[in-house]
Coordinates of C-alpha atoms and ligand atoms in Angstrom, one line a residue:
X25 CA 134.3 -61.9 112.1
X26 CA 134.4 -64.3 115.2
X27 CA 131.6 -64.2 118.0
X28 CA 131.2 -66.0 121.1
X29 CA 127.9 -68.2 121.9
X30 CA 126.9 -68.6 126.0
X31 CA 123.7 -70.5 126.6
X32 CA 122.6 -69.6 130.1
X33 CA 122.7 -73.4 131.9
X34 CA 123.1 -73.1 135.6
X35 CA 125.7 -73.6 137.8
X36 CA 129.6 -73.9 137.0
X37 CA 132.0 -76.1 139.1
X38 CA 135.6 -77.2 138.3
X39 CA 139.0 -75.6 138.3
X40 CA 140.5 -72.9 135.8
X41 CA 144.2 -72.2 135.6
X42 CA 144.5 -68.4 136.1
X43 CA 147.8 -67.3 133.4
X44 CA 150.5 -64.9 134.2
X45 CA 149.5 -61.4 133.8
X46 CA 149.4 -59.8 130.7
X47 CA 149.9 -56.3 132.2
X48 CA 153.0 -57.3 134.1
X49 CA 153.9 -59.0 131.0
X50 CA 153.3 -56.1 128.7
X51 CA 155.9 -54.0 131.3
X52 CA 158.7 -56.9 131.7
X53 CA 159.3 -56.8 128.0
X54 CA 160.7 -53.8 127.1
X55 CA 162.5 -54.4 130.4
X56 CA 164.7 -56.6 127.5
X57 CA 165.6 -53.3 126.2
X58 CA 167.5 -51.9 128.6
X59 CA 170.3 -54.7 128.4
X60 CA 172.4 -56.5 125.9
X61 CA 172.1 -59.9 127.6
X62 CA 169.1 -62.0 127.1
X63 CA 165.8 -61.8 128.9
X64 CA 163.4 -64.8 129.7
X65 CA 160.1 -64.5 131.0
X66 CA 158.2 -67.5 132.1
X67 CA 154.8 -68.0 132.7
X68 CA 154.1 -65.4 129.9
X69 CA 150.1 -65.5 128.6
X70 CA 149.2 -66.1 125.4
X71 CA 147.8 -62.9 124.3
X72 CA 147.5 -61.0 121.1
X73 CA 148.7 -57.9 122.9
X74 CA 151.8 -60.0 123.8
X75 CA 152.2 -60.6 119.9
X76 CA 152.2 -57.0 119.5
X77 CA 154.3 -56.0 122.2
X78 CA 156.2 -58.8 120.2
X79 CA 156.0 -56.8 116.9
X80 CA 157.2 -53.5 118.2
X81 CA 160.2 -54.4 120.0
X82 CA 161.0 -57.0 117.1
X83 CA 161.1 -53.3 115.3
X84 CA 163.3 -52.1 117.6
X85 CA 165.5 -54.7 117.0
X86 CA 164.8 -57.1 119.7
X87 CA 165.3 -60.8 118.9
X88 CA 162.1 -62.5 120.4
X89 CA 161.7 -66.4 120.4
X90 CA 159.5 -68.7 122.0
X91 CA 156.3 -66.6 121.3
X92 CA 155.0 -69.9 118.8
X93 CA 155.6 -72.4 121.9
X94 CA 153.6 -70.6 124.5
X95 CA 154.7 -69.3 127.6
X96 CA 158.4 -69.0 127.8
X97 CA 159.5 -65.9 125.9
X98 CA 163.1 -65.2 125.2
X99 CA 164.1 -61.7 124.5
X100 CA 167.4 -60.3 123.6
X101 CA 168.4 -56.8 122.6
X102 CA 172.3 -56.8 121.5
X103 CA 171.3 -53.6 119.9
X104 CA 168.9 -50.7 119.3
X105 CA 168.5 -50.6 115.8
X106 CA 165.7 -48.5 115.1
X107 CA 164.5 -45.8 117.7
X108 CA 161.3 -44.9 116.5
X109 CA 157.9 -46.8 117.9
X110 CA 155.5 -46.0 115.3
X111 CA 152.3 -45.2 115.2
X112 CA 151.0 -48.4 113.5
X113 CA 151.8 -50.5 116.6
X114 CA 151.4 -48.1 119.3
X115 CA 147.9 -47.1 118.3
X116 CA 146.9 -50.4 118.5
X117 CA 148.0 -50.7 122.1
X118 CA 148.6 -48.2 124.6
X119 CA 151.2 -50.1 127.0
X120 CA 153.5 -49.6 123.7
X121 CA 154.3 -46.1 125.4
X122 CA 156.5 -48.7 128.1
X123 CA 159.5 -48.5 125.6
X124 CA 160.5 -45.0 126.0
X125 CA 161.7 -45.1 129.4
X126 CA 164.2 -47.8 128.6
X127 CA 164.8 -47.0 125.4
X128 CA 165.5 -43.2 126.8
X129 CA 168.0 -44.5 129.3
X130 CA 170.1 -47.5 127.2
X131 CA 170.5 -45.0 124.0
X132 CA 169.8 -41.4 125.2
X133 CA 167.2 -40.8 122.4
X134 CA 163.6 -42.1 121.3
X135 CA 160.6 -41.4 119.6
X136 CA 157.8 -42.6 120.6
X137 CA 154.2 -42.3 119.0
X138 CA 151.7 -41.0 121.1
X139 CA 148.5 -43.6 121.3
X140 CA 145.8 -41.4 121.0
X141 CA 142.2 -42.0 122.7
X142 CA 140.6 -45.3 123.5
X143 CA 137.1 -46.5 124.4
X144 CA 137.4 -45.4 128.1
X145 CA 139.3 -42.1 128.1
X146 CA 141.5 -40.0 126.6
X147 CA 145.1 -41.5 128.6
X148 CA 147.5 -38.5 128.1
X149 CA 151.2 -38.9 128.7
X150 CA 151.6 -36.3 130.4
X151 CA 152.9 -38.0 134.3
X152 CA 155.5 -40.3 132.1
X153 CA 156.9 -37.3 130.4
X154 CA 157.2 -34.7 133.3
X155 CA 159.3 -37.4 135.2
X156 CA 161.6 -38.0 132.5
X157 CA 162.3 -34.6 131.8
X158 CA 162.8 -33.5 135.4
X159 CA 165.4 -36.9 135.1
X160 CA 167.0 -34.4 132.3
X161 CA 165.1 -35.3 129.3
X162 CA 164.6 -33.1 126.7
X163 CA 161.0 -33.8 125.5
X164 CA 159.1 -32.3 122.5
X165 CA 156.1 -33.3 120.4
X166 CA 156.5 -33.0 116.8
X167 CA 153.6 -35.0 114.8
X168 CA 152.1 -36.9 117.1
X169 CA 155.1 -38.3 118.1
X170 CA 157.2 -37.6 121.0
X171 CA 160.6 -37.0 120.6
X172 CA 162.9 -37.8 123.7
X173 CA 166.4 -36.9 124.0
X174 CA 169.0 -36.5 127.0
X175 CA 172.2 -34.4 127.1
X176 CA 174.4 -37.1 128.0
X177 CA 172.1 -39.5 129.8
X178 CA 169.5 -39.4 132.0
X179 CA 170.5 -38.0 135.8
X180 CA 168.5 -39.5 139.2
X181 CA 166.0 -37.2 140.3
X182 CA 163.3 -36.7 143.5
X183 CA 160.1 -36.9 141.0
X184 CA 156.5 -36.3 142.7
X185 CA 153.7 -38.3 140.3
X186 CA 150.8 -36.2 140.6
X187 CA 148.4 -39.1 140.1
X188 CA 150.0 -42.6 141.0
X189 CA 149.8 -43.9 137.4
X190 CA 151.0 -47.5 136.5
X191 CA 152.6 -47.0 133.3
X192 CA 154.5 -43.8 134.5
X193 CA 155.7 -45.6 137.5
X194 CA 156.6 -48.4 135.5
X195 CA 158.4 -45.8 132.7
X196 CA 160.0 -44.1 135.4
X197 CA 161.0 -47.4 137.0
X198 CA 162.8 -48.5 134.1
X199 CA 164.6 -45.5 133.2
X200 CA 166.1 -45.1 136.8
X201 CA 167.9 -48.3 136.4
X202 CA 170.9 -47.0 134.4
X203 CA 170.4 -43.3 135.2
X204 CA 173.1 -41.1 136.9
X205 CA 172.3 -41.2 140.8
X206 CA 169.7 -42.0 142.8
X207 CA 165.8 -41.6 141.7
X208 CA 163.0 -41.6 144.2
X209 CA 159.4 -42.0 142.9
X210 CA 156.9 -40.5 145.1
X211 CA 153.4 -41.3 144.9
X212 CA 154.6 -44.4 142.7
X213 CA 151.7 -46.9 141.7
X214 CA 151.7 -49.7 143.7
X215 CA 150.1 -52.5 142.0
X216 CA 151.4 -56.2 141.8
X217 CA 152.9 -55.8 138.6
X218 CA 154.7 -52.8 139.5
X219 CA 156.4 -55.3 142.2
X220 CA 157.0 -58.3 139.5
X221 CA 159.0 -55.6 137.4
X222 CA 161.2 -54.1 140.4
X223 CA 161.8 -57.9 140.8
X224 CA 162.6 -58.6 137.7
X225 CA 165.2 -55.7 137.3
X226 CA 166.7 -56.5 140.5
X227 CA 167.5 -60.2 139.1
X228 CA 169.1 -57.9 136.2
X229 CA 171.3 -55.8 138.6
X230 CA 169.4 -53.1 139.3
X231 CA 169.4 -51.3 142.8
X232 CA 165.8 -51.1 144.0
X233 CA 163.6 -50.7 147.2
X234 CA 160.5 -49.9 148.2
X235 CA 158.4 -51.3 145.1
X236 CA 154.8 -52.1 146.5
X237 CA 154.9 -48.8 148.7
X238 CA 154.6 -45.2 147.3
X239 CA 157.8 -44.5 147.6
X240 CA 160.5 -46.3 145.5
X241 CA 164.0 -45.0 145.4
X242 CA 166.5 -46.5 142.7
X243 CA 170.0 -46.3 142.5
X244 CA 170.9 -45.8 139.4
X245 CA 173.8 -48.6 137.4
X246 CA 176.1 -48.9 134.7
X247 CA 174.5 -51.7 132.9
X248 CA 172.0 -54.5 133.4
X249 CA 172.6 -58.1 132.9
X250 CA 170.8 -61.1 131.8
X251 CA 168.1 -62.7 133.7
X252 CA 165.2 -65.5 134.3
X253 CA 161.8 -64.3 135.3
X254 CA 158.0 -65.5 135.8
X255 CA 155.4 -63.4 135.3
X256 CA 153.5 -62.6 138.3
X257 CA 149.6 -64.3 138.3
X258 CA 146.9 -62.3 136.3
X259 CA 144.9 -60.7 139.5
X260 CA 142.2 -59.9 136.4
X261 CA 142.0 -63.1 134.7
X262 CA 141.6 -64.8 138.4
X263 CA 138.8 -61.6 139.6
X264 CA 137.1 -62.8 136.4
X265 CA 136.8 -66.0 136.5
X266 CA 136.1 -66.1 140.6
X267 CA 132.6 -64.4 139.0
X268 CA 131.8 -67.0 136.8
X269 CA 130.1 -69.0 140.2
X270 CA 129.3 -66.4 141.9
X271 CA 126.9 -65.3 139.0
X272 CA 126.1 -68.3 137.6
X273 CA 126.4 -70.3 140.6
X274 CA 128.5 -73.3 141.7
X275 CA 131.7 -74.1 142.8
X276 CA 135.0 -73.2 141.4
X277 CA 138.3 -73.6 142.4
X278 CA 140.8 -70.5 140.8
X279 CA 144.6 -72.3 140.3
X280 CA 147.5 -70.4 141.5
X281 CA 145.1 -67.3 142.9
X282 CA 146.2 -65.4 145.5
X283 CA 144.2 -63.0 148.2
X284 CA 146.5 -61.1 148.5
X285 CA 146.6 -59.9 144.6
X286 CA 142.8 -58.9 145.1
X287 CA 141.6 -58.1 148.9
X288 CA 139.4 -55.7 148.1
X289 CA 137.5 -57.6 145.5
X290 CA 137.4 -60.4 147.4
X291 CA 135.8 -58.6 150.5
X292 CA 133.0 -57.2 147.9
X293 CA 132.5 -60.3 147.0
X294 CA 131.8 -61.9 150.8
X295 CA 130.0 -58.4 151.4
X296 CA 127.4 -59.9 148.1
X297 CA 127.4 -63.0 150.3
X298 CA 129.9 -65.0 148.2
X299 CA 132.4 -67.7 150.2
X300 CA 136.1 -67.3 148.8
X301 CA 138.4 -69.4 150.3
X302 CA 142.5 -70.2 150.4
X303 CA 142.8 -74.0 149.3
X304 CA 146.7 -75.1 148.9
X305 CA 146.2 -74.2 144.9
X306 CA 144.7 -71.3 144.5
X307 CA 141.2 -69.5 145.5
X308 CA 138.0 -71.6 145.9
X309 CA 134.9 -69.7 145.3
X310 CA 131.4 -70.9 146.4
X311 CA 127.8 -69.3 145.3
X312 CA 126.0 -70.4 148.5
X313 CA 123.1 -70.7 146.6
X314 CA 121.2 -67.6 147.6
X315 CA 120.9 -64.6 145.6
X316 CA 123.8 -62.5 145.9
X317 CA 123.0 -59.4 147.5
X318 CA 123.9 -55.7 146.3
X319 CA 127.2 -53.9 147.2
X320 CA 128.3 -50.6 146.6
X321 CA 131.8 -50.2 144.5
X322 CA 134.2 -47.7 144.3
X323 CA 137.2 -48.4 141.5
X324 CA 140.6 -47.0 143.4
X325 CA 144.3 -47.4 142.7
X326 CA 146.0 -50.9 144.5
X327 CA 145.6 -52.1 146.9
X328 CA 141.5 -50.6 146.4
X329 CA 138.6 -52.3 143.8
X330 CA 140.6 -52.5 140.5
X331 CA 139.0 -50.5 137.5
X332 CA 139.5 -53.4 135.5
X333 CA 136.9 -55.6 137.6
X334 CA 134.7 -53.1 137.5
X335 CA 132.5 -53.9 134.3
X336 CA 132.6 -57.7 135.0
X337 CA 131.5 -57.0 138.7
X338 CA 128.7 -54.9 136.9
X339 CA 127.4 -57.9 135.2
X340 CA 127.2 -59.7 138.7
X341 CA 125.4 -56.8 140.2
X342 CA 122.9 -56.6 137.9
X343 CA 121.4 -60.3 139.2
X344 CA 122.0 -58.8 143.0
X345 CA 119.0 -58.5 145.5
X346 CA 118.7 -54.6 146.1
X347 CA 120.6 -51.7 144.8
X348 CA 123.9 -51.2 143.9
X349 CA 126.5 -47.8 143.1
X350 CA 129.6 -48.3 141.2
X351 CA 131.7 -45.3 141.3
X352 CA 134.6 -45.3 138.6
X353 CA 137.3 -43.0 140.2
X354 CA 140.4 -44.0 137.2
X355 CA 139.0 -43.6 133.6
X356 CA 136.4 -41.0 132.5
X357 CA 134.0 -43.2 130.4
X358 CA 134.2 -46.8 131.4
X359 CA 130.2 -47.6 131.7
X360 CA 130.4 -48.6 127.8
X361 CA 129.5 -52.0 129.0
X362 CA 126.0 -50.9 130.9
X363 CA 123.8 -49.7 127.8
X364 CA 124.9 -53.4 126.3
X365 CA 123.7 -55.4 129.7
X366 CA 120.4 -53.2 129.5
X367 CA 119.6 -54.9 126.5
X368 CA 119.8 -57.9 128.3
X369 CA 117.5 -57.1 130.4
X370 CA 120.0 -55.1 133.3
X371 CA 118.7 -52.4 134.9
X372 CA 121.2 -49.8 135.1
X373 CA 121.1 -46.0 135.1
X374 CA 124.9 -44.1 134.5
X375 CA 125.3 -40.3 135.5
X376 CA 128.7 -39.2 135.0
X377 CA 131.0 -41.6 137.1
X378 CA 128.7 -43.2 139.4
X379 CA 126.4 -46.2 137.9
X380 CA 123.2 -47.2 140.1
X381 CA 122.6 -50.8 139.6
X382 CA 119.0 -52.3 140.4
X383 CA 119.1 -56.2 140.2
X384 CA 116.5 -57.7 138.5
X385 CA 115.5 -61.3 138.6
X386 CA 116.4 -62.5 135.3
X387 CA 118.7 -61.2 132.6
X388 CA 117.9 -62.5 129.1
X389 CA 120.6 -63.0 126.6
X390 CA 120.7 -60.8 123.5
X391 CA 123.1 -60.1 120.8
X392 CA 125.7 -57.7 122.6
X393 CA 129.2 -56.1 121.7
X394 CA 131.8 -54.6 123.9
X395 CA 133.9 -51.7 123.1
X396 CA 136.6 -53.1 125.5
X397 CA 138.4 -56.0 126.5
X398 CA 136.9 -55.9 130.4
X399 CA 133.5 -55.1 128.9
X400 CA 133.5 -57.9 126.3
X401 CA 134.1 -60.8 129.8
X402 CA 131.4 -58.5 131.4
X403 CA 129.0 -59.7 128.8
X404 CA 129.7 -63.4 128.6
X405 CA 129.4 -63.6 132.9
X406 CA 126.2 -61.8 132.1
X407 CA 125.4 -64.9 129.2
X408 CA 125.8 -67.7 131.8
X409 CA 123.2 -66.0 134.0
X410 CA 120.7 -65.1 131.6
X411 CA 118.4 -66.8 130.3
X412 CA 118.3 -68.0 126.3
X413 CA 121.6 -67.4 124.2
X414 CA 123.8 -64.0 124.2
X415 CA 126.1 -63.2 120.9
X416 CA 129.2 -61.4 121.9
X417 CA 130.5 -59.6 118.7
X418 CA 134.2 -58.2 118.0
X419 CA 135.9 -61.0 120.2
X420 CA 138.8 -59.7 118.8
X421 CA 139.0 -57.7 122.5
X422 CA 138.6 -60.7 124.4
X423 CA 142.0 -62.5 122.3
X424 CA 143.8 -59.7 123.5
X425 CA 143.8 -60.0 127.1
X426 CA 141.8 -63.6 128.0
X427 CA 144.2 -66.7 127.0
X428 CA 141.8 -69.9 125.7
X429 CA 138.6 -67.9 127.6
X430 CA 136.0 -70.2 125.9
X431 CA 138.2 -73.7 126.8
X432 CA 138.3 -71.9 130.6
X433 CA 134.8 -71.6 130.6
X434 CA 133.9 -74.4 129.0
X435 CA 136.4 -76.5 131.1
X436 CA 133.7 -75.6 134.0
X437 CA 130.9 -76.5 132.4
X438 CA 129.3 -73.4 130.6
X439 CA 128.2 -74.0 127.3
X440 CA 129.9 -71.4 125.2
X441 CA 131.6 -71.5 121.8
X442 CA 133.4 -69.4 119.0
X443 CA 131.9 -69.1 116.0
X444 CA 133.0 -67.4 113.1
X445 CA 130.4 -65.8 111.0
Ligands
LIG520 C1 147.3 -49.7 133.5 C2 146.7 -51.0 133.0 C3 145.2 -50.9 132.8 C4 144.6 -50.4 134.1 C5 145.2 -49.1 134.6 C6 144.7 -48.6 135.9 C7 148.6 -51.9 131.7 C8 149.2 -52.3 130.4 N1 147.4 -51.3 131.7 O1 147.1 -48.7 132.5 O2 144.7 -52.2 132.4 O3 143.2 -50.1 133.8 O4 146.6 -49.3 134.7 O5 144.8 -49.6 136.9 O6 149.2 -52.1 132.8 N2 146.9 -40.5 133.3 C9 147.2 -39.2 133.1 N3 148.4 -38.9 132.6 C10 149.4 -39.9 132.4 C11 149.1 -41.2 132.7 C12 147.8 -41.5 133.2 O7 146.3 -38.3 133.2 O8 150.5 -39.5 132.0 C13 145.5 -40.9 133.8 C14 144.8 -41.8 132.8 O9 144.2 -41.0 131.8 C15 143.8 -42.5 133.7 C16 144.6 -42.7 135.0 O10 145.6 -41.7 135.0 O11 142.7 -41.8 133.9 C17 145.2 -44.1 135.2 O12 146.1 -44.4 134.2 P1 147.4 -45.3 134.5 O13 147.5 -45.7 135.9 O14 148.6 -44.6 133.8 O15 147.0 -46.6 133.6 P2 147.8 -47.3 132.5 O16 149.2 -47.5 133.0 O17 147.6 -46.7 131.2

């Protein structure tokens, strides 16, 4: 089984390309579903959760090309073939529940497995499944699969999310498209990616407004066309890397980064006394040389501290001057990372959601694993700031959500490497 290798060595300075985002690419794919015409998304990472994605709508009988080449992907659903998402592939990957809303609304019928736990919570179904049944779905679940069916296809509907959930919104989203009527999401998610798909649908024909706000209303159509997309920058690949100075020191400039797909992480990171800058390509981000100081987090839906910075920003905090608290607010157990950074010498005591961070003055690398893909970057950000080497075990989290991480870190000096054991 692979690991990766970080020497602690100082400071980092360069560039890094930041890819297109994975989650926005997990929800633009089945998008493909919802038409006959071909979908191409550019810009797409690659990810082996992209490959999987890949795999499950290939078994719905999506024709996929372009996945060997890199980042153009071309999609094309002619036909439903098959309308079961089985177990298999959805267990290894929760965003596989994103092909029930379309499948739902092009064919009227789907099962769906449900994906069970995973490392930071138990992720119910629940929001996605009330919405589509108040859009007259029929929804029961028989073992451990959910069976979906309408009476003659799915009907608009004023639908209330009780938590503003991505993936519902996104499910939702979807399934409006080619419902009967108009469907208003209220509450609706309002993340970046949630914007890249209403954009994307709209290039397909679909009657949309108000994505990026909490309310999004969608006028239902007959059918969706073809289109050409690009996937929207990964906000969690760039909040990553911008820690790779701030932790380990240096300069590093973050290609194609925007502010405005991260303000709250980027004010935390000025609050801990790191400069982050527009430059015409991206994000520059400076370590000014002092020790960064400690700031308190709180994980929130967009536009607040994104849960999926939060163990990476962990890592950072444990090197701060003072004391910090992260709060996680979104998932129930996703401090799996802070018993692995105490073996490195982190100082870090978890009570239910709250985490209270005490920098110290050096971490020391040790042999660490990750139960999750955030975690598993948490621990090499740690590696460049400690001192001797760290061993990350079961990379096989980091392949599916950071494209070429050890060329990106190596490309600004760290000395990491892959090794397979
Ligand atoms: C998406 C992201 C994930 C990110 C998360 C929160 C993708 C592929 N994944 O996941 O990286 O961490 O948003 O920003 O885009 N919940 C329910 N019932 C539901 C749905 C969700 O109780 O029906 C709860 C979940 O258990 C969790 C919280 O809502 O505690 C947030 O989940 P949600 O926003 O749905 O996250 P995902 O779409 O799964």
């Amino acid at each position: 089984m692979d690991s990766i290798v970080i020497k602690g060595n100082g400071p980092v300075n360069g560039q890094i390309p930041i890819a297109g985002a994975k989650n926005a690419c997990l929800t633009l794919m089945p998008a493909t579903l919802l038409s006959e015409e071909p979908l191409t998304l550019t810009n797409a990472p690659r990810l082996s959760d992209i490959k999987t994605m890949a795999e499950l709508l290939a078994s719905l009988g999506t024709e996929v090309a372009g996945l060997q080449d890199g980042t153009v992907q071309a999609l094309g659903t002619k036909e439903i073939t098959n309308h079961v998402a089985h177990y298999d592939i959805v267990r290894k990957m929760r965003a596989s529940n994103l092909v029930l809303g379309p499948m739902l609304a092009r064919m009227g019928h789907a099962v769906v497995s449900l994906p069970g736990g995973c490392a930071i919570g138990a992720r119910p179904m629940d929001i996605h499944t009330d919405a589509l049944e108040q859009m007259g779905a029929t929804i029961e679940l028989k073992d451990g699969y959910l069976h979906a069916k309408t009476n003659g296809g799915l009907k608009g509907a004023m639908i209330k999310l009780r938590f503003a959930s991505v993936g519902a919104t996104e499910n939702i989203l979807m399934a409006a498209t080619l419902a009967k009527g108009t469907t208003v999401i209220d509450n609706a998610a309002k993340e970046p990616e949630i914007v890249d798909l209403a954009e994307c649908l709209r290039k397909m024909g679909a009657q949309i407004e108000g994505e990026g706000t909490s309310r999004i209303e969608i006028q239902g159509v007959d059918r969706l066309h073809g289109a050409t997309h690009p996937v929207v920058t990964d906000r969690i690949e760039l909040g990553t890397y911008m820690l790779a100075p701030a932790i380990a020191g240096g300069e590093v400039e973050l290609l194609g980064g925007r502010r405005n797909l991260l303000e709250a992480f980027c004010d935390k990171l000025e609050e801990a006394d790191i400069s982050v800058t527009e430059t015409a390509k991206g994000l520059l981000v400076k370590n000014k040389g002092s020790r960064v100081k400690a700031v308190n987090v709180k994980t929130e839906i967009f536009p607040g501290f994104p849960t999926d910075l939060q163990a990476q920003m962990m890592a950072l905090l444990c090197t701060a001057e003072g004391t910090s608290v992260l709060e996680e607010t979104i998932f129930e157990n996703r401090f799996m990372h802070a018993p692995e950074l105490t073996r490195m010498g982190a100082n870090i005591e978890v009570s239910g959601g709250m985490a209270t961070v005490t920098g110290v003055d050096q971490l020391k690398g040790a042999p660490v694993m990750a139960t999750d893909l955030r975690a598993s970057v948490s621990m090499i950000l740690a590696g460049l700031a400690a001192e001797g080497e760290t061993v990350v075990s079961r990379v096989y989290h980091l392949d599916r959500g950071y494209e070429k991480v050890v060329r990106k870190f190596s490309g600004i000096g760290a000395q990491i490497e892959r090794i397979t054991t």
